[in-house]
Amino acid sequence: MFYLLLTLFGCMTGVTAVLFGFGGGFVVVPLLYRMLMASHGADDPIGQSAMHIAVATSTCVMIVNALIATAKHHRAGNLIRHYLWPLGGYIGLGAIIGAVAAMWADGEVIRYAFIVYLGITILDCLFRRGFLTQADSAIPRRLGKARVSGVGIGAVATFLGVGGSVMTVPLLRRCGLSMSQATSMANPLSLPVALAGTLTYMAMAHFTEFDLGPWFIGYVDVLAFVILAIGSIVGIRLATPWIGRIPDRVHAWVYVGLLVFVMVSMMLS
C-alpha cells in the first residue's frame, strides 16, 4: 500500500510539474512526512528526521520533473529566455544558503514554516491585483531589479523543499505573462533549487548522529525517490497534451486551489 500511494502521488507530481510548475514539493513533502511518521514513529531515527527526509527526497524528485517538464515546454515554445537568466543564477545562489540553513533547523520548524509560506502566498494571489485576472491587452514587462529577489526565492524554496514556483509564478504573472508561460518557466527555475538542495542534504547528513539505513544517501530516501520518479514520468506524459489548453483564469484559480489543499493537508499532519 505504501509503494502504491507513492506511485500515485508521484504521478500527481508529474501532472503538477507540467501544468502548474511545481514538480514535487507540494505533494511529496506532506505525503512522505506523514508516511514516515506513521511507519516509524517519533522515537525512531527516521521518524525524528522525517521532515528532513521528506524535503531532501522532494528536491531529488524535482530534478527529474523539472528536466523533463522543461523539455516539454521548450518544444511547446512557452519558454522566454530573458525571464530565465539571470534570475536562475540568483535563485541558485539563494538555494545554497537555504539548504545549509535547513540542515540546522528542527523538523517541526520547517513544517510550520511550510504552512506559513503557503498561507502568505495564497492571500497574496487572492488579494493582490494581477494574478487571478489580467487584461487581454497587457504587455509583458521585463523583471529589471526584481530579478535580485531570486536569492530570497532560492533560499526559502530550498529551506522548505519546494521548487519556488509559488514565488516565481506570481512574480512572472505580474510581469504580464500568461499562466501557461509563467508555470512553464517555473520548471527550469526550479532546477537550481533542486540540485543545490539535493547535493547539500546528501553531504550534510553525514554530520548528524543518525544512521538511517542502507536505502538512504544522506537524507534522500533512494527507494522512495525511484518509485516517485517512475510515477512522475507517467504523470508528465498524461499531462503533456493539456499544455496551453487551459483557460488562463481557470488555470489561475486551480493553481490557488491546489495551494489551499496542500496547506490544509500539512496543518492536519
CSV table of C-alpha atoms in Angstrom, one decimal:
chain,number,residue,atom,x,y,z
A,1,MET,CA,0.0,0.0,0.0
A,2,PHE,CA,2.9,2.4,0.9
A,3,TYR,CA,4.5,1.9,-2.5
A,4,LEU,CA,1.2,2.2,-4.4
A,5,LEU,CA,0.5,5.5,-2.8
A,6,LEU,CA,4.0,6.7,-3.6
A,7,THR,CA,3.5,5.7,-7.3
A,8,LEU,CA,0.1,7.5,-7.4
A,9,PHE,CA,1.4,10.6,-5.8
A,10,GLY,CA,4.5,10.5,-8.0
A,11,CYS,CA,2.1,10.6,-11.0
A,12,MET,CA,0.4,13.6,-9.4
A,13,THR,CA,3.8,15.4,-9.1
A,14,GLY,CA,4.3,14.9,-12.9
A,15,VAL,CA,1.0,16.4,-13.7
A,16,THR,CA,1.5,19.4,-11.4
A,17,ALA,CA,5.0,19.9,-12.8
A,18,VAL,CA,3.8,20.2,-16.4
A,19,LEU,CA,0.6,22.2,-15.7
A,20,PHE,CA,1.4,24.3,-12.6
A,21,GLY,CA,5.2,24.4,-12.4
A,22,PHE,CA,5.8,22.7,-9.1
A,23,GLY,CA,7.3,19.3,-9.6
A,24,GLY,CA,7.4,17.6,-6.2
A,25,GLY,CA,7.5,19.6,-3.0
A,26,PHE,CA,3.8,20.5,-2.6
A,27,VAL,CA,2.8,16.8,-3.0
A,28,VAL,CA,5.9,14.8,-1.9
A,29,VAL,CA,6.7,16.7,1.3
A,30,PRO,CA,3.3,16.3,3.1
A,31,LEU,CA,2.8,12.8,1.8
A,32,LEU,CA,6.3,11.4,2.7
A,33,TYR,CA,6.4,13.2,6.0
A,34,ARG,CA,3.1,11.6,7.1
A,35,MET,CA,4.1,8.2,5.8
A,36,LEU,CA,7.4,8.2,7.6
A,37,MET,CA,5.9,9.3,10.9
A,38,ALA,CA,3.1,6.6,10.6
A,39,SER,CA,5.5,3.8,9.7
A,40,HIS,CA,8.4,4.6,12.1
A,41,GLY,CA,7.1,6.7,14.9
A,42,ALA,CA,8.5,9.7,16.6
A,43,ASP,CA,11.2,7.8,18.6
A,44,ASP,CA,12.8,6.1,15.6
A,45,PRO,CA,15.8,7.9,13.9
A,46,ILE,CA,13.9,8.0,10.6
A,47,GLY,CA,10.8,9.4,12.4
A,48,GLN,CA,12.9,12.1,14.1
A,49,SER,CA,14.4,13.1,10.7
A,50,ALA,CA,11.1,12.7,8.8
A,51,MET,CA,10.8,16.3,7.7
A,52,HIS,CA,14.4,16.5,6.6
A,53,ILE,CA,14.0,13.2,4.7
A,54,ALA,CA,10.8,14.4,3.0
A,55,VAL,CA,12.4,17.7,2.0
A,56,ALA,CA,15.6,16.0,0.7
A,57,THR,CA,13.7,13.4,-1.3
A,58,SER,CA,11.4,16.1,-2.6
A,59,THR,CA,14.3,18.1,-4.1
A,60,CYS,CA,15.7,14.9,-5.7
A,61,VAL,CA,12.3,14.2,-7.4
A,62,MET,CA,12.2,17.8,-8.6
A,63,ILE,CA,15.4,17.3,-10.6
A,64,VAL,CA,13.7,14.6,-12.7
A,65,ASN,CA,10.4,16.5,-13.0
A,66,ALA,CA,12.0,19.9,-13.8
A,67,LEU,CA,14.2,18.5,-16.5
A,68,ILE,CA,11.5,16.5,-18.3
A,69,ALA,CA,8.9,19.3,-18.0
A,70,THR,CA,11.3,21.9,-19.2
A,71,ALA,CA,12.0,19.9,-22.3
A,72,LYS,CA,8.2,19.5,-22.9
A,73,HIS,CA,7.6,23.3,-22.6
A,74,HIS,CA,10.6,24.2,-24.7
A,75,ARG,CA,9.2,22.1,-27.6
A,76,ALA,CA,5.8,23.9,-27.0
A,77,GLY,CA,7.5,27.3,-27.3
A,78,ASN,CA,6.5,28.5,-23.8
A,79,LEU,CA,9.9,29.5,-22.5
A,80,ILE,CA,11.2,33.1,-22.8
A,81,ARG,CA,15.0,33.3,-22.3
A,82,HIS,CA,15.3,36.8,-20.8
A,83,TYR,CA,13.0,35.8,-17.9
A,84,LEU,CA,15.1,32.8,-17.1
A,85,TRP,CA,18.6,34.4,-16.8
A,86,PRO,CA,20.0,35.9,-14.7
A,87,LEU,CA,17.0,35.2,-12.3
A,88,GLY,CA,18.0,31.5,-12.4
A,89,GLY,CA,21.6,32.4,-11.2
A,90,TYR,CA,20.3,34.4,-8.3
A,91,ILE,CA,17.9,31.5,-7.3
A,92,GLY,CA,20.9,29.1,-7.4
A,93,LEU,CA,22.8,31.3,-5.0
A,94,GLY,CA,19.9,31.5,-2.6
A,95,ALA,CA,19.3,27.7,-2.9
A,96,ILE,CA,22.8,27.0,-1.4
A,97,ILE,CA,22.0,29.4,1.6
A,98,GLY,CA,18.6,27.8,2.1
A,99,ALA,CA,19.9,24.2,2.1
A,100,VAL,CA,22.6,24.9,4.6
A,101,ALA,CA,20.1,26.8,6.9
A,102,ALA,CA,17.6,23.9,6.7
A,103,MET,CA,20.2,21.4,7.9
A,104,TRP,CA,20.4,23.1,11.3
A,105,ALA,CA,16.7,23.7,11.7
A,106,ASP,CA,14.3,21.5,13.7
A,107,GLY,CA,11.9,19.4,11.6
A,108,GLU,CA,8.8,21.0,13.2
A,109,VAL,CA,10.2,24.4,12.4
A,110,ILE,CA,10.4,23.5,8.8
A,111,ARG,CA,6.9,22.1,8.8
A,112,TYR,CA,5.4,25.3,10.3
A,113,ALA,CA,7.4,27.5,8.0
A,114,PHE,CA,6.0,25.5,5.1
A,115,ILE,CA,2.4,26.2,6.3
A,116,VAL,CA,3.0,29.9,6.9
A,117,TYR,CA,4.7,30.2,3.5
A,118,LEU,CA,1.7,28.7,1.8
A,119,GLY,CA,-0.8,30.8,3.7
A,120,ILE,CA,1.0,34.1,2.8
A,121,THR,CA,1.2,33.0,-0.9
A,122,ILE,CA,-2.5,32.2,-1.1
A,123,LEU,CA,-3.5,35.5,0.4
A,124,ASP,CA,-1.1,37.3,-1.9
A,125,CYS,CA,-2.6,35.6,-5.0
A,126,LEU,CA,-6.1,36.3,-3.9
A,127,PHE,CA,-5.9,39.9,-2.9
A,128,ARG,CA,-3.0,41.5,-4.9
A,129,ARG,CA,-4.0,42.6,-8.4
A,130,GLY,CA,-2.5,40.9,-11.4
A,131,PHE,CA,-2.6,37.2,-10.5
A,132,LEU,CA,-6.1,35.9,-10.9
A,133,THR,CA,-7.1,38.2,-13.8
A,134,GLN,CA,-5.2,40.1,-16.5
A,135,ALA,CA,-6.2,42.5,-19.2
A,136,ASP,CA,-6.1,40.9,-22.7
A,137,SER,CA,-4.1,43.9,-23.9
A,138,ALA,CA,-1.4,43.6,-21.1
A,139,ILE,CA,2.1,44.0,-22.5
A,140,PRO,CA,4.7,41.8,-20.7
A,141,ARG,CA,7.5,43.8,-19.0
A,142,ARG,CA,11.0,42.7,-18.0
A,143,LEU,CA,11.9,41.8,-14.5
A,144,GLY,CA,14.5,44.6,-14.0
A,145,LYS,CA,15.8,44.8,-10.4
A,146,ALA,CA,13.2,42.3,-9.3
A,147,ARG,CA,15.5,39.5,-10.6
A,148,VAL,CA,17.7,40.0,-7.5
A,149,SER,CA,14.7,38.6,-5.4
A,150,GLY,CA,15.8,35.3,-6.8
A,151,VAL,CA,18.3,35.0,-3.9
A,152,GLY,CA,15.3,35.0,-1.5
A,153,ILE,CA,13.3,32.7,-3.7
A,154,GLY,CA,16.1,30.2,-3.8
A,155,ALA,CA,16.8,30.3,-0.1
A,156,VAL,CA,13.1,29.9,1.0
A,157,ALA,CA,12.3,27.3,-1.6
A,158,THR,CA,15.3,25.1,-0.7
A,159,PHE,CA,14.8,25.5,3.0
A,160,LEU,CA,11.2,24.2,2.6
A,161,GLY,CA,11.9,21.6,-0.1
A,162,VAL,CA,9.8,23.2,-2.8
A,163,GLY,CA,10.7,24.4,-6.3
A,164,GLY,CA,10.0,28.1,-5.6
A,165,SER,CA,7.1,28.2,-8.1
A,166,VAL,CA,4.8,29.8,-5.6
A,167,MET,CA,7.1,32.8,-5.8
A,168,THR,CA,8.3,32.7,-9.4
A,169,VAL,CA,4.8,32.1,-10.9
A,170,PRO,CA,3.2,35.2,-9.1
A,171,LEU,CA,6.3,37.3,-10.0
A,172,LEU,CA,6.2,36.4,-13.7
A,173,ARG,CA,2.4,36.6,-13.7
A,174,ARG,CA,2.6,40.2,-12.5
A,175,CYS,CA,5.1,40.9,-15.3
A,176,GLY,CA,2.2,40.4,-17.7
A,177,LEU,CA,2.8,36.7,-18.6
A,178,SER,CA,0.0,34.2,-19.1
A,179,MET,CA,-0.4,31.4,-16.6
A,180,SER,CA,0.8,28.9,-19.2
A,181,GLN,CA,4.0,30.9,-19.7
A,182,ALA,CA,4.6,31.6,-16.0
A,183,THR,CA,4.1,28.0,-14.9
A,184,SER,CA,6.2,26.7,-17.8
A,185,MET,CA,9.2,28.8,-16.7
A,186,ALA,CA,8.8,27.7,-13.1
A,187,ASN,CA,10.3,24.3,-14.2
A,188,PRO,CA,13.8,25.5,-15.4
A,189,LEU,CA,13.9,28.0,-12.5
A,190,SER,CA,13.3,25.1,-10.1
A,191,LEU,CA,16.4,23.2,-11.3
A,192,PRO,CA,19.0,25.3,-9.2
A,193,VAL,CA,16.9,24.7,-6.1
A,194,ALA,CA,16.5,21.0,-6.8
A,195,LEU,CA,20.3,20.5,-7.5
A,196,ALA,CA,21.6,22.6,-4.6
A,197,GLY,CA,19.1,21.2,-2.2
A,198,THR,CA,19.8,17.5,-3.1
A,199,LEU,CA,23.5,17.8,-3.0
A,200,THR,CA,23.6,19.7,0.3
A,201,TYR,CA,21.2,17.3,2.0
A,202,MET,CA,23.3,14.3,0.8
A,203,ALA,CA,26.5,15.9,2.1
A,204,MET,CA,25.3,17.5,5.3
A,205,ALA,CA,23.5,14.4,6.7
A,206,HIS,CA,26.9,12.8,7.4
A,207,PHE,CA,27.4,15.4,10.2
A,208,THR,CA,24.3,14.0,12.2
A,209,GLU,CA,24.3,11.2,14.7
A,210,PHE,CA,21.6,9.2,12.9
A,211,ASP,CA,22.2,6.0,10.8
A,212,LEU,CA,19.1,6.0,8.6
A,213,GLY,CA,19.9,2.7,6.8
A,214,PRO,CA,21.2,1.3,3.5
A,215,TRP,CA,18.4,2.8,1.4
A,216,PHE,CA,19.5,6.4,2.2
A,217,ILE,CA,22.1,8.7,0.6
A,218,GLY,CA,22.3,11.4,3.2
A,219,TYR,CA,18.7,12.3,3.9
A,220,VAL,CA,17.5,11.2,0.5
A,221,ASP,CA,15.3,8.1,0.6
A,222,VAL,CA,16.5,6.3,-2.5
A,223,LEU,CA,13.7,3.8,-2.8
A,224,ALA,CA,11.0,6.4,-2.3
A,225,PHE,CA,12.8,8.6,-4.9
A,226,VAL,CA,12.8,5.8,-7.6
A,227,ILE,CA,9.1,5.0,-7.1
A,228,LEU,CA,8.1,8.7,-7.1
A,229,ALA,CA,10.2,9.4,-10.2
A,230,ILE,CA,8.6,6.5,-12.2
A,231,GLY,CA,5.2,7.7,-11.2
A,232,SER,CA,6.1,11.3,-12.1
A,233,ILE,CA,7.2,10.3,-15.6
A,234,VAL,CA,3.8,8.7,-16.2
A,235,GLY,CA,2.1,11.8,-14.9
A,236,ILE,CA,4.1,14.1,-17.2
A,237,ARG,CA,3.1,12.0,-20.2
A,238,LEU,CA,-0.6,12.2,-19.2
A,239,ALA,CA,-0.5,16.0,-18.7
A,240,THR,CA,1.5,17.0,-21.8
A,241,PRO,CA,-1.5,17.2,-24.2
A,242,TRP,CA,-3.0,19.8,-21.9
A,243,ILE,CA,-0.1,22.3,-22.2
A,244,GLY,CA,-1.5,25.7,-23.3
A,245,ARG,CA,-5.2,24.4,-23.4
A,246,ILE,CA,-6.4,25.5,-20.0
A,247,PRO,CA,-8.2,28.9,-20.0
A,248,ASP,CA,-6.0,31.5,-18.2
A,249,ARG,CA,-8.5,32.4,-15.4
A,250,VAL,CA,-9.3,28.8,-14.7
A,251,HIS,CA,-5.6,28.0,-14.6
A,252,ALA,CA,-5.0,30.7,-12.0
A,253,TRP,CA,-7.9,29.6,-9.8
A,254,VAL,CA,-7.0,25.9,-9.9
A,255,TYR,CA,-3.4,26.9,-9.0
A,256,VAL,CA,-4.6,28.7,-5.9
A,257,GLY,CA,-6.9,25.8,-5.0
A,258,LEU,CA,-4.1,23.4,-5.1
A,259,LEU,CA,-2.1,25.5,-2.7
A,260,VAL,CA,-5.0,25.6,-0.3
A,261,PHE,CA,-5.4,21.8,-0.4
A,262,VAL,CA,-1.7,21.3,0.4
A,263,MET,CA,-1.7,23.8,3.2
A,264,VAL,CA,-4.7,22.1,4.9
A,265,SER,CA,-3.0,18.7,4.5
A,266,MET,CA,0.1,20.0,6.2
A,267,MET,CA,-1.9,21.5,9.1
A,268,LEU,CA,-3.7,18.2,9.7
A,269,SER,CA,-0.5,16.1,9.7
